[in-house]
Amino acid sequence: MFRISNLIYLYFILLSFAPIVCFLDYSTVDQGFYKIYGGTLLLISLALLIRKGVNNSRFDGLVLAALVVYAYYLGWDIVLQKGTYARKGFVFDAFVNPFLHIACLIYVVDNYKIPESLINILMKIFIGTIMASFVVSLIQFVHDPFFFAPDELAAYARKMGAADDAFEVRRTSVFGYIGMLEVSQSFLPIVALVSAYYAKVKHKIPFVWLIMGLVVVFATNSRFVQVGFLMTLMPLLILGKNKWRTLLIISFATPIIVLLFVQVLVFTGFDIDGYIQNRILANSASTRLLAFEIFQKFFGQNPWFGSGVHLSNEVIVALAGRSSQIHVGYLAHLYSYGIIGSFFAFVFWFLIARRFYRTAKITQFWGSFIGMGVFLWANVTLVYYIIFTYGLMMSFLFDRYYWNKHYEETIKEDA
């Protein structure tokens, strides 16, 4: 007999192979991550709703918040006639819109009894993903920065003059066929899940996987990714009864690992001094200060509902080539969608973080909370509002699994 639970199980297994699936998709039908995983999840959520019925389904307030954000963004598309009709109407939009898909995801994980076997399999696949990312990043680092990357990414790098600059080129490891920012929005949440799993279940520090992860984030040349990687180490602080002892171990081990890594780079001929001067110490703070300047100048023109566009002609003129955009996600969102739209989005993000924090506080599984923290941190330095990434999707799954497990254990104790 067909079970929707089996289909959901298979969906998350295939989701964990997203880098490979998206590569195969790019090489064949070229539909993209949102159509493949979002459209499929939309159908699964509808099938689950029909099977369970409205009265027997669990609807968290987070689902409503996600739908409100989706409706606001869709409304702006309709009012401005810049997206909905061009995407062939509402039905087509439903299959490709990540803001609707995240609502579907929340509904599915809230109404699915997540088996422990799925969590164990996913963790093994995550470790394999870290290993594969490490190998590909090494090849991109020492041989070809666009190895296992789509042609459009290389073309964009050349257009921006970064293709031949070892300190500016963005290496995407195995995630390039999903998106340019997936190292931060998927890989880092996965590393956080692995760290939290090892801390809670294995009671040890996964040094090997973390070292491999360090290589991947170093190769990206993205400082916000490198800082985000440090956040993924935080779940390890729950190890043992003496958290200060664990903190000291991590504090001493991290510099030693970094120094060893630096020595390996020097041995390979990498210009460490040049990297420090041209990348680590590069003056990018000016673009963030410019974001505040531009925001202060133009936000007042449409404060409540926003400009409705990411960049107006006035803003482009004011930027004068000094930056490609308002380079702070929160300010850019306020400018584009106004106070009302930003209120809906920011509250939704806060509710996700609060849900993950609640689970972490009770169960001591901090991986999902840290994954969302990486997303929130990213928008301090870039513009990215899509939570429907496979790393954050897995964060929802793991959060709900540990919350359900705690709830079931509590009932058994009270019985």
mmCIF file of C-alpha atoms in Angstrom:
data_model
loop_
_atom_site.group_PDB
_atom_site.id
_atom_site.type_symbol
_atom_site.label_atom_id
_atom_site.label_comp_id
_atom_site.label_asym_id
_atom_site.label_seq_id
_atom_site.Cartn_x
_atom_site.Cartn_y
_atom_site.Cartn_z
ATOM 1 C CA MET A 1 0.000 0.000 0.000
ATOM 2 C CA PHE A 2 1.312 3.427 -0.958
ATOM 3 C CA ARG A 3 2.200 5.633 1.999
ATOM 4 C CA ILE A 4 2.821 9.361 1.803
ATOM 5 C CA SER A 5 5.303 8.937 4.656
ATOM 6 C CA ASN A 6 7.475 6.797 2.369
ATOM 7 C CA LEU A 7 7.371 9.535 -0.261
ATOM 8 C CA ILE A 8 8.400 12.155 2.315
ATOM 9 C CA TYR A 9 11.220 9.881 3.481
ATOM 10 C CA LEU A 10 12.475 9.548 -0.096
ATOM 11 C CA TYR A 11 12.101 13.295 -0.669
ATOM 12 C CA PHE A 12 14.487 14.186 2.144
ATOM 13 C CA ILE A 13 16.981 11.561 1.033
ATOM 14 C CA LEU A 14 16.990 13.050 -2.467
ATOM 15 C CA LEU A 15 17.154 16.547 -0.968
ATOM 16 C CA SER A 16 20.410 15.623 0.770
ATOM 17 C CA PHE A 17 21.835 14.829 -2.684
ATOM 18 C CA ALA A 18 20.836 18.266 -4.015
ATOM 19 C CA PRO A 19 24.337 19.148 -5.361
ATOM 20 C CA ILE A 20 24.333 16.032 -7.551
ATOM 21 C CA VAL A 21 20.663 16.302 -8.504
ATOM 22 C CA CYS A 22 21.078 19.940 -9.534
ATOM 23 C CA PHE A 23 24.194 19.083 -11.546
ATOM 24 C CA LEU A 24 22.294 16.368 -13.428
ATOM 25 C CA ASP A 25 19.378 18.762 -13.896
ATOM 26 C CA TYR A 26 21.679 21.486 -15.259
ATOM 27 C CA SER A 27 23.195 18.997 -17.692
ATOM 28 C CA THR A 28 19.789 17.856 -18.975
ATOM 29 C CA VAL A 29 16.430 19.617 -18.528
ATOM 30 C CA ASP A 30 17.797 22.640 -16.595
ATOM 31 C CA GLN A 31 14.784 23.361 -14.369
ATOM 32 C CA GLY A 32 16.571 24.549 -11.245
ATOM 33 C CA PHE A 33 16.352 23.814 -7.521
ATOM 34 C CA TYR A 34 13.021 25.561 -6.857
ATOM 35 C CA LYS A 35 11.108 23.766 -9.596
ATOM 36 C CA ILE A 36 12.548 20.365 -8.726
ATOM 37 C CA TYR A 37 12.364 20.431 -4.949
ATOM 38 C CA GLY A 38 9.808 23.200 -4.455
ATOM 39 C CA GLY A 39 7.288 21.931 -6.979
ATOM 40 C CA THR A 40 7.616 18.378 -5.664
ATOM 41 C CA LEU A 41 7.172 19.530 -2.081
ATOM 42 C CA LEU A 42 4.076 21.516 -3.049
ATOM 43 C CA LEU A 43 2.472 18.340 -4.425
ATOM 44 C CA ILE A 44 3.542 16.297 -1.386
ATOM 45 C CA SER A 45 2.077 18.852 1.019
ATOM 46 C CA LEU A 46 -1.214 18.899 -0.896
ATOM 47 C CA ALA A 47 -1.350 15.083 -0.887
ATOM 48 C CA LEU A 48 -0.597 15.017 2.841
ATOM 49 C CA LEU A 49 -3.295 17.619 3.523
ATOM 50 C CA ILE A 50 -5.855 15.614 1.545
ATOM 51 C CA ARG A 51 -4.868 12.369 3.289
ATOM 52 C CA LYS A 52 -4.898 13.794 6.839
ATOM 53 C CA GLY A 53 -7.650 16.331 6.378
ATOM 54 C CA VAL A 54 -7.727 19.853 7.768
ATOM 55 C CA ASN A 55 -9.124 18.804 11.146
ATOM 56 C CA ASN A 56 -6.392 16.203 11.722
ATOM 57 C CA SER A 57 -3.519 18.382 10.520
ATOM 58 C CA ARG A 58 -1.280 20.437 12.743
ATOM 59 C CA PHE A 59 -0.977 24.070 11.652
ATOM 60 C CA ASP A 60 1.762 25.959 13.449
ATOM 61 C CA GLY A 61 1.605 29.747 13.529
ATOM 62 C CA LEU A 62 4.806 29.637 11.524
ATOM 63 C CA VAL A 63 2.862 28.318 8.522
ATOM 64 C CA LEU A 64 0.538 31.316 8.678
ATOM 65 C CA ALA A 65 3.489 33.705 8.995
ATOM 66 C CA ALA A 66 5.135 32.106 5.937
ATOM 67 C CA LEU A 67 1.906 32.452 3.937
ATOM 68 C CA VAL A 68 1.588 36.118 4.909
ATOM 69 C CA VAL A 69 5.127 36.816 3.674
ATOM 70 C CA TYR A 70 4.397 34.901 0.466
ATOM 71 C CA ALA A 71 1.172 36.864 -0.070
ATOM 72 C CA TYR A 72 2.924 40.193 0.450
ATOM 73 C CA TYR A 73 5.703 39.408 -2.018
ATOM 74 C CA LEU A 74 3.177 38.052 -4.510
ATOM 75 C CA GLY A 75 1.025 41.127 -4.045
ATOM 76 C CA TRP A 76 3.923 43.365 -4.958
ATOM 77 C CA ASP A 77 4.454 41.268 -8.079
ATOM 78 C CA ILE A 78 0.838 41.775 -9.087
ATOM 79 C CA VAL A 79 0.685 45.486 -8.288
ATOM 80 C CA LEU A 80 3.869 46.240 -10.161
ATOM 81 C CA GLN A 81 3.149 43.702 -12.916
ATOM 82 C CA LYS A 82 6.799 42.777 -12.985
ATOM 83 C CA GLY A 83 6.785 39.092 -12.181
ATOM 84 C CA THR A 84 3.606 37.106 -11.770
ATOM 85 C CA TYR A 85 2.284 37.350 -15.311
ATOM 86 C CA ALA A 86 5.737 36.963 -16.810
ATOM 87 C CA ARG A 87 5.990 33.655 -14.933
ATOM 88 C CA LYS A 88 2.901 32.318 -16.736
ATOM 89 C CA GLY A 89 0.325 32.906 -14.030
ATOM 90 C CA PHE A 90 -0.478 31.829 -10.488
ATOM 91 C CA VAL A 91 -0.310 28.071 -10.972
ATOM 92 C CA PHE A 92 3.146 28.229 -12.481
ATOM 93 C CA ASP A 93 4.217 30.676 -9.761
ATOM 94 C CA ALA A 94 3.092 28.216 -7.079
ATOM 95 C CA PHE A 95 5.490 25.607 -8.459
ATOM 96 C CA VAL A 96 8.526 27.919 -8.489
ATOM 97 C CA ASN A 97 7.950 30.345 -5.610
ATOM 98 C CA PRO A 98 10.293 29.547 -2.675
ATOM 99 C CA PHE A 99 8.280 31.723 -0.287
ATOM 100 C CA LEU A 100 5.269 29.440 -0.736
ATOM 101 C CA HIS A 101 7.439 26.325 -0.621
ATOM 102 C CA ILE A 102 8.817 27.147 2.820
ATOM 103 C CA ALA A 103 5.233 27.155 4.144
ATOM 104 C CA CYS A 104 4.742 23.734 2.554
ATOM 105 C CA LEU A 105 7.936 22.497 4.195
ATOM 106 C CA ILE A 106 6.847 23.616 7.653
ATOM 107 C CA TYR A 107 3.462 21.915 7.210
ATOM 108 C CA VAL A 108 5.088 18.663 6.060
ATOM 109 C CA VAL A 109 7.659 18.397 8.876
ATOM 110 C CA ASP A 110 5.013 19.301 11.459
ATOM 111 C CA ASN A 111 2.708 16.526 10.253
ATOM 112 C CA TYR A 112 5.241 13.797 9.550
ATOM 113 C CA LYS A 113 6.466 11.306 12.127
ATOM 114 C CA ILE A 114 10.180 11.590 11.447
ATOM 115 C CA PRO A 115 11.899 8.200 11.906
ATOM 116 C CA GLU A 116 15.287 7.925 13.568
ATOM 117 C CA SER A 117 16.539 5.912 10.582
ATOM 118 C CA LEU A 118 16.071 8.969 8.348
ATOM 119 C CA ILE A 119 18.125 11.151 10.684
ATOM 120 C CA ASN A 120 20.921 8.555 10.819
ATOM 121 C CA ILE A 121 21.024 8.173 7.030
ATOM 122 C CA LEU A 122 21.017 11.929 6.473
ATOM 123 C CA MET A 123 23.882 12.375 8.907
ATOM 124 C CA LYS A 124 25.983 9.872 6.945
ATOM 125 C CA ILE A 125 25.154 11.679 3.712
ATOM 126 C CA PHE A 126 26.065 15.024 5.313
ATOM 127 C CA ILE A 127 29.482 13.660 6.238
ATOM 128 C CA GLY A 128 29.892 12.423 2.676
ATOM 129 C CA THR A 129 28.899 15.885 1.447
ATOM 130 C CA ILE A 130 31.565 17.503 3.629
ATOM 131 C CA MET A 131 34.172 15.102 2.249
ATOM 132 C CA ALA A 132 33.104 15.718 -1.358
ATOM 133 C CA SER A 133 33.064 19.490 -0.747
ATOM 134 C CA PHE A 134 36.575 19.286 0.670
ATOM 135 C CA VAL A 135 37.926 17.427 -2.381
ATOM 136 C CA VAL A 136 36.241 19.734 -4.894
ATOM 137 C CA SER A 137 37.334 22.856 -3.007
ATOM 138 C CA LEU A 138 40.941 21.643 -3.068
ATOM 139 C CA ILE A 139 40.738 21.160 -6.837
ATOM 140 C CA GLN A 140 39.170 24.594 -7.239
ATOM 141 C CA PHE A 141 41.829 26.074 -4.996
ATOM 142 C CA VAL A 142 44.948 24.625 -6.621
ATOM 143 C CA HIS A 143 43.814 23.960 -10.191
ATOM 144 C CA ASP A 144 40.608 25.513 -11.548
ATOM 145 C CA PRO A 145 38.286 27.795 -9.493
ATOM 146 C CA PHE A 146 35.417 26.884 -11.820
ATOM 147 C CA PHE A 147 35.803 23.118 -11.620
ATOM 148 C CA PHE A 148 32.354 21.568 -11.110
ATOM 149 C CA ALA A 149 30.683 24.956 -11.533
ATOM 150 C CA PRO A 150 28.121 26.186 -14.089
ATOM 151 C CA ASP A 151 29.345 28.181 -17.082
ATOM 152 C CA GLU A 152 27.263 31.193 -15.988
ATOM 153 C CA LEU A 153 29.232 31.450 -12.759
ATOM 154 C CA ALA A 154 32.542 31.601 -14.625
ATOM 155 C CA ALA A 155 31.086 34.139 -17.077
ATOM 156 C CA TYR A 156 29.881 36.324 -14.204
ATOM 157 C CA ALA A 157 33.285 36.164 -12.506
ATOM 158 C CA ARG A 158 34.978 37.246 -15.717
ATOM 159 C CA LYS A 159 32.494 40.077 -16.161
ATOM 160 C CA MET A 160 33.251 41.311 -12.632
ATOM 161 C CA GLY A 161 37.008 40.964 -13.220
ATOM 162 C CA ALA A 162 37.441 38.341 -10.497
ATOM 163 C CA ALA A 163 38.070 35.233 -12.594
ATOM 164 C CA ASP A 164 41.861 35.605 -12.563
ATOM 165 C CA ASP A 165 42.171 37.082 -9.064
ATOM 166 C CA ALA A 166 42.944 34.328 -6.559
ATOM 167 C CA PHE A 167 41.864 36.590 -3.708
ATOM 168 C CA GLU A 168 38.533 37.720 -5.190
ATOM 169 C CA VAL A 169 37.189 34.715 -7.098
ATOM 170 C CA ARG A 170 34.306 32.932 -5.352
ATOM 171 C CA ARG A 171 34.747 29.164 -5.205
ATOM 172 C CA THR A 172 31.420 27.394 -4.706
ATOM 173 C CA SER A 173 32.707 23.857 -4.023
ATOM 174 C CA VAL A 174 30.014 21.281 -4.946
ATOM 175 C CA PHE A 175 27.162 23.781 -4.530
ATOM 176 C CA GLY A 176 27.543 25.937 -7.631
ATOM 177 C CA TYR A 177 24.760 24.210 -9.549
ATOM 178 C CA ILE A 178 22.304 25.018 -6.755
ATOM 179 C CA GLY A 179 23.272 28.666 -6.308
ATOM 180 C CA MET A 180 26.173 31.038 -5.716
ATOM 181 C CA LEU A 181 25.417 31.471 -2.009
ATOM 182 C CA GLU A 182 24.780 27.848 -1.114
ATOM 183 C CA VAL A 183 28.103 27.442 0.694
ATOM 184 C CA SER A 184 26.771 29.846 3.305
ATOM 185 C CA GLN A 185 23.060 29.018 3.184
ATOM 186 C CA SER A 186 23.330 25.225 2.870
ATOM 187 C CA PHE A 187 26.841 24.023 3.670
ATOM 188 C CA LEU A 188 27.203 25.976 6.930
ATOM 189 C CA PRO A 189 23.796 24.826 8.282
ATOM 190 C CA ILE A 190 24.804 21.250 7.426
ATOM 191 C CA VAL A 191 28.109 21.650 9.287
ATOM 192 C CA ALA A 192 26.133 23.046 12.234
ATOM 193 C CA LEU A 193 23.858 19.997 12.174
ATOM 194 C CA VAL A 194 26.873 17.673 12.101
ATOM 195 C CA SER A 195 28.527 19.529 14.983
ATOM 196 C CA ALA A 196 25.349 19.431 17.043
ATOM 197 C CA TYR A 197 24.753 15.751 16.274
ATOM 198 C CA TYR A 198 28.272 14.787 17.331
ATOM 199 C CA ALA A 199 27.990 16.876 20.490
ATOM 200 C CA LYS A 200 24.599 15.468 21.515
ATOM 201 C CA VAL A 201 24.743 11.872 20.262
ATOM 202 C CA LYS A 202 28.453 11.008 19.906
ATOM 203 C CA HIS A 203 29.684 13.239 22.752
ATOM 204 C CA LYS A 204 32.827 14.213 20.894
ATOM 205 C CA ILE A 205 34.276 16.855 18.588
ATOM 206 C CA PRO A 206 34.294 15.883 14.874
ATOM 207 C CA PHE A 207 37.756 17.328 14.218
ATOM 208 C CA VAL A 208 38.239 15.675 10.813
ATOM 209 C CA TRP A 209 34.962 16.956 9.360
ATOM 210 C CA LEU A 210 35.486 20.415 10.832
ATOM 211 C CA ILE A 211 38.975 20.675 9.334
ATOM 212 C CA MET A 212 37.532 19.716 5.957
ATOM 213 C CA GLY A 213 34.827 22.321 6.444
ATOM 214 C CA LEU A 214 37.448 24.925 7.295
ATOM 215 C CA VAL A 215 39.153 24.291 3.955
ATOM 216 C CA VAL A 216 35.850 24.700 2.101
ATOM 217 C CA VAL A 217 34.993 28.036 3.724
ATOM 218 C CA PHE A 218 38.563 29.329 3.348
ATOM 219 C CA ALA A 219 38.449 28.579 -0.361
ATOM 220 C CA THR A 220 35.270 30.639 -0.839
ATOM 221 C CA ASN A 221 37.143 33.933 -0.253
ATOM 222 C CA SER A 222 34.003 35.157 1.537
ATOM 223 C CA ARG A 223 34.665 36.638 4.949
ATOM 224 C CA PHE A 224 31.064 36.414 6.124
ATOM 225 C CA VAL A 225 31.173 32.678 5.315
ATOM 226 C CA GLN A 226 34.389 32.297 7.284
ATOM 227 C CA VAL A 227 32.860 34.061 10.287
ATOM 228 C CA GLY A 228 29.732 31.948 9.869
ATOM 229 C CA PHE A 229 31.867 28.825 10.095
ATOM 230 C CA LEU A 230 32.935 29.845 13.592
ATOM 231 C CA MET A 231 29.253 29.945 14.532
ATOM 232 C CA THR A 232 28.892 26.277 13.546
ATOM 233 C CA LEU A 233 31.331 25.340 16.324
ATOM 234 C CA MET A 234 29.035 26.666 19.052
ATOM 235 C CA PRO A 235 27.003 23.417 19.474
ATOM 236 C CA LEU A 236 30.194 21.751 20.698
ATOM 237 C CA LEU A 237 30.042 23.829 23.860
ATOM 238 C CA ILE A 238 27.396 21.462 25.274
ATOM 239 C CA LEU A 239 29.950 18.646 25.379
ATOM 240 C CA GLY A 240 30.543 17.228 28.816
ATOM 241 C CA LYS A 241 29.554 18.595 32.185
ATOM 242 C CA ASN A 242 32.285 21.220 32.137
ATOM 243 C CA LYS A 243 31.501 23.601 29.281
ATOM 244 C CA TRP A 244 34.509 25.756 30.123
ATOM 245 C CA ARG A 245 36.773 22.752 29.615
ATOM 246 C CA THR A 246 35.277 22.156 26.159
ATOM 247 C CA LEU A 247 35.628 25.843 25.340
ATOM 248 C CA LEU A 248 39.298 25.736 26.317
ATOM 249 C CA ILE A 249 39.869 22.651 24.151
ATOM 250 C CA ILE A 250 38.259 24.355 21.154
ATOM 251 C CA SER A 251 40.120 27.611 21.855
ATOM 252 C CA PHE A 252 43.493 25.857 21.909
ATOM 253 C CA ALA A 253 42.772 23.409 19.110
ATOM 254 C CA THR A 254 41.453 25.958 16.608
ATOM 255 C CA PRO A 255 44.634 28.113 16.408
ATOM 256 C CA ILE A 256 46.781 24.972 16.121
ATOM 257 C CA ILE A 257 44.642 23.649 13.276
ATOM 258 C CA VAL A 258 44.706 27.035 11.536
ATOM 259 C CA LEU A 259 48.501 27.278 11.884
ATOM 260 C CA LEU A 260 48.938 23.788 10.442
ATOM 261 C CA PHE A 261 46.603 24.715 7.587
ATOM 262 C CA VAL A 262 48.625 27.879 6.928
ATOM 263 C CA GLN A 263 51.841 25.872 6.817
ATOM 264 C CA VAL A 264 50.326 23.532 4.258
ATOM 265 C CA LEU A 265 49.320 26.550 2.149
ATOM 266 C CA VAL A 266 52.829 27.988 2.384
ATOM 267 C CA PHE A 267 54.249 24.629 1.320
ATOM 268 C CA THR A 268 52.021 24.672 -1.774
ATOM 269 C CA GLY A 269 53.239 28.164 -2.681
ATOM 270 C CA PHE A 270 50.111 30.078 -1.719
ATOM 271 C CA ASP A 271 50.693 33.797 -1.038
ATOM 272 C CA ILE A 272 49.513 34.080 2.569
ATOM 273 C CA ASP A 273 50.677 37.688 2.987
ATOM 274 C CA GLY A 274 48.894 38.684 -0.187
ATOM 275 C CA TYR A 275 45.704 36.986 0.964
ATOM 276 C CA ILE A 276 45.783 38.773 4.319
ATOM 277 C CA GLN A 277 46.415 42.172 2.742
ATOM 278 C CA ASN A 278 44.147 41.847 -0.289
ATOM 279 C CA ARG A 279 41.301 39.833 1.189
ATOM 280 C CA ILE A 280 41.180 39.713 4.986
ATOM 281 C CA LEU A 281 42.174 43.357 5.442
ATOM 282 C CA ALA A 282 40.510 44.647 2.277
ATOM 283 C CA ASN A 283 38.348 47.698 2.837
ATOM 284 C CA SER A 284 34.808 46.488 2.221
ATOM 285 C CA ALA A 285 33.349 48.283 5.226
ATOM 286 C CA SER A 286 32.908 51.314 2.965
ATOM 287 C CA THR A 287 30.190 49.525 0.961
ATOM 288 C CA ARG A 288 28.251 48.789 4.169
ATOM 289 C CA LEU A 289 28.598 52.405 5.303
ATOM 290 C CA LEU A 290 27.465 53.456 1.841
ATOM 291 C CA ALA A 291 24.394 51.234 2.309
ATOM 292 C CA PHE A 292 23.392 53.252 5.375
ATOM 293 C CA GLU A 293 23.999 56.490 3.481
ATOM 294 C CA ILE A 294 21.837 55.452 0.518
ATOM 295 C CA PHE A 295 19.163 54.007 2.788
ATOM 296 C CA GLN A 296 18.918 57.210 4.809
ATOM 297 C CA LYS A 297 18.630 59.261 1.631
ATOM 298 C CA PHE A 298 15.932 57.267 -0.197
ATOM 299 C CA PHE A 299 13.990 55.250 2.388
ATOM 300 C CA GLY A 300 11.798 58.208 3.338
ATOM 301 C CA GLN A 301 10.319 58.395 -0.175
ATOM 302 C CA ASN A 302 8.275 55.178 0.294
ATOM 303 C CA PRO A 303 8.659 54.179 3.938
ATOM 304 C CA TRP A 304 5.500 52.089 4.461
ATOM 305 C CA PHE A 305 5.239 49.900 1.370
ATOM 306 C CA GLY A 306 8.702 50.363 -0.103
ATOM 307 C CA SER A 307 9.909 51.163 -3.576
ATOM 308 C CA GLY A 308 8.852 47.781 -4.954
ATOM 309 C CA VAL A 309 12.183 47.365 -6.722
ATOM 310 C CA HIS A 310 15.615 46.286 -5.567
ATOM 311 C CA LEU A 311 17.335 49.245 -7.219
ATOM 312 C CA SER A 312 15.667 52.326 -8.628
ATOM 313 C CA ASN A 313 17.377 54.529 -11.205
ATOM 314 C CA GLU A 314 17.892 57.146 -8.493
ATOM 315 C CA VAL A 315 19.696 54.677 -6.262
ATOM 316 C CA ILE A 316 21.862 53.437 -9.130
ATOM 317 C CA VAL A 317 22.908 57.020 -9.861
ATOM 318 C CA ALA A 318 23.598 57.678 -6.153
ATOM 319 C CA LEU A 319 25.716 54.534 -5.856
ATOM 320 C CA ALA A 320 27.825 55.817 -8.743
ATOM 321 C CA GLY A 321 29.588 52.501 -9.203
ATOM 322 C CA ARG A 322 30.830 52.427 -5.601
ATOM 323 C CA SER A 323 28.669 49.358 -4.892
ATOM 324 C CA SER A 324 26.336 47.073 -6.815
ATOM 325 C CA GLN A 325 23.454 47.479 -4.339
ATOM 326 C CA ILE A 326 22.404 48.493 -0.830
ATOM 327 C CA HIS A 327 24.804 45.979 0.667
ATOM 328 C CA VAL A 328 22.980 45.288 3.934
ATOM 329 C CA GLY A 329 20.093 42.862 3.588
ATOM 330 C CA TYR A 330 17.893 44.366 6.285
ATOM 331 C CA LEU A 331 18.222 47.883 4.880
ATOM 332 C CA ALA A 332 17.694 46.667 1.316
ATOM 333 C CA HIS A 333 14.523 44.874 2.409
ATOM 334 C CA LEU A 334 13.175 47.968 4.141
ATOM 335 C CA TYR A 335 13.906 50.047 1.045
ATOM 336 C CA SER A 336 12.271 47.554 -1.341
ATOM 337 C CA TYR A 337 9.288 46.332 0.709
ATOM 338 C CA GLY A 338 8.821 49.073 3.272
ATOM 339 C CA ILE A 339 8.067 48.933 6.971
ATOM 340 C CA ILE A 340 4.955 46.782 6.535
ATOM 341 C CA GLY A 341 6.530 44.180 4.257
ATOM 342 C CA SER A 342 9.690 44.088 6.352
ATOM 343 C CA PHE A 343 7.650 43.689 9.525
ATOM 344 C CA PHE A 344 6.077 40.524 8.090
ATOM 345 C CA ALA A 345 9.414 39.122 6.878
ATOM 346 C CA PHE A 346 11.466 40.021 9.943
ATOM 347 C CA VAL A 347 8.819 38.639 12.319
ATOM 348 C CA PHE A 348 8.758 35.418 10.291
ATOM 349 C CA TRP A 349 12.536 35.086 10.589
ATOM 350 C CA PHE A 350 12.334 35.830 14.303
ATOM 351 C CA LEU A 351 9.651 33.172 14.794
ATOM 352 C CA ILE A 352 11.821 30.575 13.055
ATOM 353 C CA ALA A 353 14.798 31.483 15.239
ATOM 354 C CA ARG A 354 12.583 31.380 18.351
ATOM 355 C CA ARG A 355 11.224 27.956 17.417
ATOM 356 C CA PHE A 356 14.733 26.584 16.872
ATOM 357 C CA TYR A 357 15.973 28.198 20.081
ATOM 358 C CA ARG A 358 13.121 26.654 22.064
ATOM 359 C CA THR A 359 14.054 23.198 20.806
ATOM 360 C CA ALA A 360 17.750 23.809 21.412
ATOM 361 C CA LYS A 361 17.172 25.027 24.953
ATOM 362 C CA ILE A 362 15.092 21.982 25.854
ATOM 363 C CA THR A 363 16.866 19.229 23.903
ATOM 364 C CA GLN A 364 20.425 20.630 23.731
ATOM 365 C CA PHE A 365 20.434 20.162 19.944
ATOM 366 C CA TRP A 366 21.676 23.552 18.728
ATOM 367 C CA GLY A 367 22.327 22.740 15.071
ATOM 368 C CA SER A 368 19.086 24.143 13.623
ATOM 369 C CA PHE A 369 19.294 27.343 15.664
ATOM 370 C CA ILE A 370 22.865 27.973 14.508
ATOM 371 C CA GLY A 371 21.843 27.288 10.902
ATOM 372 C CA MET A 372 19.195 30.013 11.129
ATOM 373 C CA GLY A 373 21.722 32.226 12.879
ATOM 374 C CA VAL A 374 23.980 31.944 9.832
ATOM 375 C CA PHE A 375 21.100 33.171 7.650
ATOM 376 C CA LEU A 376 20.456 36.142 9.938
ATOM 377 C CA TRP A 377 24.165 36.944 10.066
ATOM 378 C CA ALA A 378 24.457 36.765 6.277
ATOM 379 C CA ASN A 379 21.946 39.568 5.819
ATOM 380 C CA VAL A 380 24.156 41.896 7.799
ATOM 381 C CA THR A 381 26.613 41.856 4.908
ATOM 382 C CA LEU A 382 24.648 40.730 1.835
ATOM 383 C CA VAL A 383 21.114 40.625 0.431
ATOM 384 C CA TYR A 384 19.437 37.213 0.579
ATOM 385 C CA TYR A 385 15.884 36.500 1.751
ATOM 386 C CA ILE A 386 15.204 32.921 0.628
ATOM 387 C CA ILE A 387 15.019 30.378 3.440
ATOM 388 C CA PHE A 388 14.119 27.566 1.034
ATOM 389 C CA THR A 389 17.690 26.267 0.752
ATOM 390 C CA TYR A 390 18.428 22.630 1.313
ATOM 391 C CA GLY A 391 20.626 23.270 4.342
ATOM 392 C CA LEU A 392 17.965 25.323 6.127
ATOM 393 C CA MET A 393 15.267 22.847 5.048
ATOM 394 C CA MET A 394 17.237 20.144 6.822
ATOM 395 C CA SER A 395 17.406 22.420 9.859
ATOM 396 C CA PHE A 396 13.600 22.388 10.021
ATOM 397 C CA LEU A 397 13.557 18.599 9.773
ATOM 398 C CA PHE A 398 16.149 18.061 12.529
ATOM 399 C CA ASP A 399 14.508 20.638 14.776
ATOM 400 C CA ARG A 400 11.141 18.915 14.536
ATOM 401 C CA TYR A 401 12.685 15.467 15.032
ATOM 402 C CA TYR A 402 14.372 16.407 18.296
ATOM 403 C CA TRP A 403 11.328 18.329 19.511
ATOM 404 C CA ASN A 404 9.047 15.337 18.831
ATOM 405 C CA LYS A 405 11.545 12.966 20.442
ATOM 406 C CA HIS A 406 11.660 15.082 23.600
ATOM 407 C CA TYR A 407 7.860 15.274 23.693
ATOM 408 C CA GLU A 408 7.496 11.491 23.334
ATOM 409 C CA GLU A 409 10.073 10.830 26.058
ATOM 410 C CA THR A 410 8.269 13.259 28.369
ATOM 411 C CA ILE A 411 4.977 11.427 27.863
ATOM 412 C CA LYS A 412 6.630 8.073 28.648
ATOM 413 C CA GLU A 413 8.109 9.454 31.862
ATOM 414 C CA ASP A 414 4.737 10.837 32.949
ATOM 415 C CA ALA A 415 2.891 7.604 32.131
#
